[in-house]
PDB file of C-alpha atoms in Angstrom:
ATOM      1  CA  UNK A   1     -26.303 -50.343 -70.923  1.00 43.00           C
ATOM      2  CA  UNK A   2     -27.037 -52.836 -68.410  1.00 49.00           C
ATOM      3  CA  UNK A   3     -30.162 -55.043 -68.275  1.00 72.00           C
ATOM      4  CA  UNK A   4     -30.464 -54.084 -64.330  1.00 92.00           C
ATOM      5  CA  UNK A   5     -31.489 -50.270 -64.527  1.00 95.00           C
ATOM      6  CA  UNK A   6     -30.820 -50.629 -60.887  1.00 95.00           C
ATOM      7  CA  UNK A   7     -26.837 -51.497 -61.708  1.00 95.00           C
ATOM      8  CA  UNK A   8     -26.858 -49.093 -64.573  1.00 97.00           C
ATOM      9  CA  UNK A   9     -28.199 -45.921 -62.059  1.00 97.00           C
ATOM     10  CA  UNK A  10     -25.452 -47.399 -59.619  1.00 97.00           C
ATOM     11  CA  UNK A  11     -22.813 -46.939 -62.090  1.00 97.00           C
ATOM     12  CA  UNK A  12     -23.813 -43.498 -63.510  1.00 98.00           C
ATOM     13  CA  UNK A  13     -24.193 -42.446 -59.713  1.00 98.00           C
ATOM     14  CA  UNK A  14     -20.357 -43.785 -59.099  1.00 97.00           C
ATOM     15  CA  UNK A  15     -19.084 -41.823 -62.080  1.00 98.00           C
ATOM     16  CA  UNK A  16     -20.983 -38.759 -61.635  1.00 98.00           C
ATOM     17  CA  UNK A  17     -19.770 -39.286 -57.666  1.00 97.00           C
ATOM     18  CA  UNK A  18     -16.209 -39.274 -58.738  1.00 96.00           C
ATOM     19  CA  UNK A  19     -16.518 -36.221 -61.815  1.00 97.00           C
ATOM     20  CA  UNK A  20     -18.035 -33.724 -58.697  1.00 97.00           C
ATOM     21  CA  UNK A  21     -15.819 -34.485 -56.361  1.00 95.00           C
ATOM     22  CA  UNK A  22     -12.589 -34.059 -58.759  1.00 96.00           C
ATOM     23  CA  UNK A  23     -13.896 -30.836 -59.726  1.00 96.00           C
ATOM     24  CA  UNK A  24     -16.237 -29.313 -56.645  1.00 95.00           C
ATOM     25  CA  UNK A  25     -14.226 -29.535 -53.802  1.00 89.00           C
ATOM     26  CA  UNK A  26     -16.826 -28.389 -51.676  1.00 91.00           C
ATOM     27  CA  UNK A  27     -19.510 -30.622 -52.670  1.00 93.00           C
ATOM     28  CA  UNK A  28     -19.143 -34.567 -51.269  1.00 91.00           C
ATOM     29  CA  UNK A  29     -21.973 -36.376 -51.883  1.00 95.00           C
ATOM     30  CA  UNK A  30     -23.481 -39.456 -50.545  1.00 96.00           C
ATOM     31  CA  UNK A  31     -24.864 -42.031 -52.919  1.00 96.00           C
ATOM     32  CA  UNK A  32     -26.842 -44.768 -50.964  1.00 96.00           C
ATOM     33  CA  UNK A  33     -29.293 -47.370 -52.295  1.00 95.00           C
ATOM     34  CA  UNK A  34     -32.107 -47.979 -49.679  1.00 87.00           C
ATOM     35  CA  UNK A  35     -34.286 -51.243 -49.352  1.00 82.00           C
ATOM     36  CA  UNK A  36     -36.979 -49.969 -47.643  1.00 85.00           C
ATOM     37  CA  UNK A  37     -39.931 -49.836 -50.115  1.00 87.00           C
ATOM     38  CA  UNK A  38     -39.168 -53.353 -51.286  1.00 89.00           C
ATOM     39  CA  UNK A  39     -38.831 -54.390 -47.581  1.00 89.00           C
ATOM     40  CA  UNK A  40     -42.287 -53.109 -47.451  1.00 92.00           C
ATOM     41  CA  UNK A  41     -43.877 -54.458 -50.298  1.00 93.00           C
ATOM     42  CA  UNK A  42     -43.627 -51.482 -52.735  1.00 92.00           C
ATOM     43  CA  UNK A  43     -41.669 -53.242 -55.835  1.00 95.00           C
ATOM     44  CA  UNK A  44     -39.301 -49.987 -56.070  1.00 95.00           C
ATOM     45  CA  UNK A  45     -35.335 -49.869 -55.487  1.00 95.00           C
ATOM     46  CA  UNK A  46     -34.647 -46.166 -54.504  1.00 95.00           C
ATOM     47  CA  UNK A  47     -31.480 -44.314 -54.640  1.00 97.00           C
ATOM     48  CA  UNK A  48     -31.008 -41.064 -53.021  1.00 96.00           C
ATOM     49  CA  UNK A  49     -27.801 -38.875 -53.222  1.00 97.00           C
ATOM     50  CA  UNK A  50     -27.315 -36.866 -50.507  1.00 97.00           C
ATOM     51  CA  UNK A  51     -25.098 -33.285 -49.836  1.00 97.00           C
ATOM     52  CA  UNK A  52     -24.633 -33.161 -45.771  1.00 95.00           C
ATOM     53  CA  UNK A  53     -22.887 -29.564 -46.815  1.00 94.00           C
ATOM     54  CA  UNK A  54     -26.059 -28.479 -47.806  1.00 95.00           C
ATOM     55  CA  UNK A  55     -28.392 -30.794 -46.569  1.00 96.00           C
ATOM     56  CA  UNK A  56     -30.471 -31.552 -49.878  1.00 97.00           C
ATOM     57  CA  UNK A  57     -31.158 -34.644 -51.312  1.00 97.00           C
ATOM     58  CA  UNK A  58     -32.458 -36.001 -54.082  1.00 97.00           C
ATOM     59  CA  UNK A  59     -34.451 -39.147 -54.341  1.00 96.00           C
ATOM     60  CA  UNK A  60     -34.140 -41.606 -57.911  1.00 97.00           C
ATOM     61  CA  UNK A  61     -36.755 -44.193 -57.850  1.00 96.00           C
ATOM     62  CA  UNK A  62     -36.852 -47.224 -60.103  1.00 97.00           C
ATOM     63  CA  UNK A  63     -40.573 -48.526 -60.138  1.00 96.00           C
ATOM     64  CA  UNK A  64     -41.483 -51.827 -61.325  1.00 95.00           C
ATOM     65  CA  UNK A  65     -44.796 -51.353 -62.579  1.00 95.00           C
ATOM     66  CA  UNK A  66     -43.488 -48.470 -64.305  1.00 96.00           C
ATOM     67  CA  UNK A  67     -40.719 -49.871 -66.574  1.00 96.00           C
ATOM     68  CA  UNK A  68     -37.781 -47.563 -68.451  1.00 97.00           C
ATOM     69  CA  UNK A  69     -39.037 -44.716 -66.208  1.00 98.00           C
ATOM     70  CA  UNK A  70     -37.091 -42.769 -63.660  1.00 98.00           C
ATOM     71  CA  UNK A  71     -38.250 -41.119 -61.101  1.00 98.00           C
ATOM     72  CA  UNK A  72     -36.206 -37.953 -58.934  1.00 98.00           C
ATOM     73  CA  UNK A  73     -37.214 -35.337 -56.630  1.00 97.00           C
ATOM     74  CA  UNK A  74     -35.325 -32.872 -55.098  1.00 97.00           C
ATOM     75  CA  UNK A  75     -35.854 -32.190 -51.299  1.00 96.00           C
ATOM     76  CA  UNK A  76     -34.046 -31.678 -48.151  1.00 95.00           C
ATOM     77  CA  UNK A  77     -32.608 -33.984 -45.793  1.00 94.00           C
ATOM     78  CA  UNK A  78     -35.053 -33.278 -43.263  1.00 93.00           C
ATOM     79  CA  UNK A  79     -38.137 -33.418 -45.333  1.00 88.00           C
ATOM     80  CA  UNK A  80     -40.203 -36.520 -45.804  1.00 78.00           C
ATOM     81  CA  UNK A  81     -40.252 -37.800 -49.325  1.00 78.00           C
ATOM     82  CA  UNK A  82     -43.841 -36.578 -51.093  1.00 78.00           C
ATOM     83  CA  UNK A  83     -45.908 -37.108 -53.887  1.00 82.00           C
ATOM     84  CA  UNK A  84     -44.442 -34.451 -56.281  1.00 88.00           C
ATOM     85  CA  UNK A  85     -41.704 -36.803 -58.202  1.00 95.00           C
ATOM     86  CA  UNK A  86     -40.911 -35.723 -61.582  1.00 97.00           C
ATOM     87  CA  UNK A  87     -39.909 -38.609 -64.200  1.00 98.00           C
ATOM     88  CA  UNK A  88     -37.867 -38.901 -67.380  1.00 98.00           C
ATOM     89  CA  UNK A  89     -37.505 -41.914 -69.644  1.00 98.00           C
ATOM     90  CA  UNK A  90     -34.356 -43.530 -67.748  1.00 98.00           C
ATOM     91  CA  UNK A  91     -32.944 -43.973 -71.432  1.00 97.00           C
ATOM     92  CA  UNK A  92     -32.288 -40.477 -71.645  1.00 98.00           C
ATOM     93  CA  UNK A  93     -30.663 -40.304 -68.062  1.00 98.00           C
ATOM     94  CA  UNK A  94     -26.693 -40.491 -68.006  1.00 98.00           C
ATOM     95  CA  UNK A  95     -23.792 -39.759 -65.881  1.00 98.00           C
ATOM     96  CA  UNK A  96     -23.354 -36.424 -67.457  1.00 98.00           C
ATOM     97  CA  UNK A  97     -27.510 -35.985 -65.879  1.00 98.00           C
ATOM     98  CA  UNK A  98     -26.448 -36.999 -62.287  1.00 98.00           C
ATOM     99  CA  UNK A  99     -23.328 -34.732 -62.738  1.00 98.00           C
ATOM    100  CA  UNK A 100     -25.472 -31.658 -63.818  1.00 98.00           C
ATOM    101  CA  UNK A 101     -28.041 -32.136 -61.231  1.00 98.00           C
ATOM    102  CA  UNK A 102     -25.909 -32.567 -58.385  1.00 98.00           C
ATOM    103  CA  UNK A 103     -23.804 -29.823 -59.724  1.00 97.00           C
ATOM    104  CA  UNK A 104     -26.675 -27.595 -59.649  1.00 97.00           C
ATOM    105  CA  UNK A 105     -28.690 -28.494 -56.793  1.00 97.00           C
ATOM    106  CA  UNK A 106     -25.708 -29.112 -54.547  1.00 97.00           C
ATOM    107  CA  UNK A 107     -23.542 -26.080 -54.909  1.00 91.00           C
TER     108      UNK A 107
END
């Protein structure tokens, strides 16, 4: 795995991208990495992967001052991010995760 867990939740996002759409046709989602907390001051990168079918989203966050850990939360488009984030150790997070969770939350 990469030493960037940034590049190494890009690249399970890209494959997981790819798996769903060859085998979901209805289900195209939108991978985006946002700069806005570390604009801000808030050493985070945040990725959010987004279903405009559906309109849910969920939000990855990569926190610096809490190392190996990922973040997600599953909302909708239209709500505002809150407090509620789950986590998992992001050594235990793989493409096969992003597939299943997009899979399920998507469809």
């Amino acid at each position: 795995m990469s030493e960037d867990p940034l590049k190494a939740l890009s690249d399970m996002a890209s494959d997981a991208h790819a798996r769903i759409q060859a085998t979901h046709e209805l289900i195209n989602p939108v991978v985006e990495v946002r700069r806005k907390m570390r604009d801000a001051g808030i050493p985070a990168d945040v990725m959010t992967i987004d279903c405009l079918r559906t309109l849910r989203r969920i939000n990855l966050i990569l926190h610096d001052q809490q190392p190996g850990v990922l973040l997600y939360q599953f909302i909708t488009i239209e709500d505002e991010v809150r407090d509620d984030f789950q986590s998992m150790a992001f050594s235990q997070v793989n493409t096969q995760t992003l597939y299943e969770w997009m899979e399920t939350y998507f469809a």
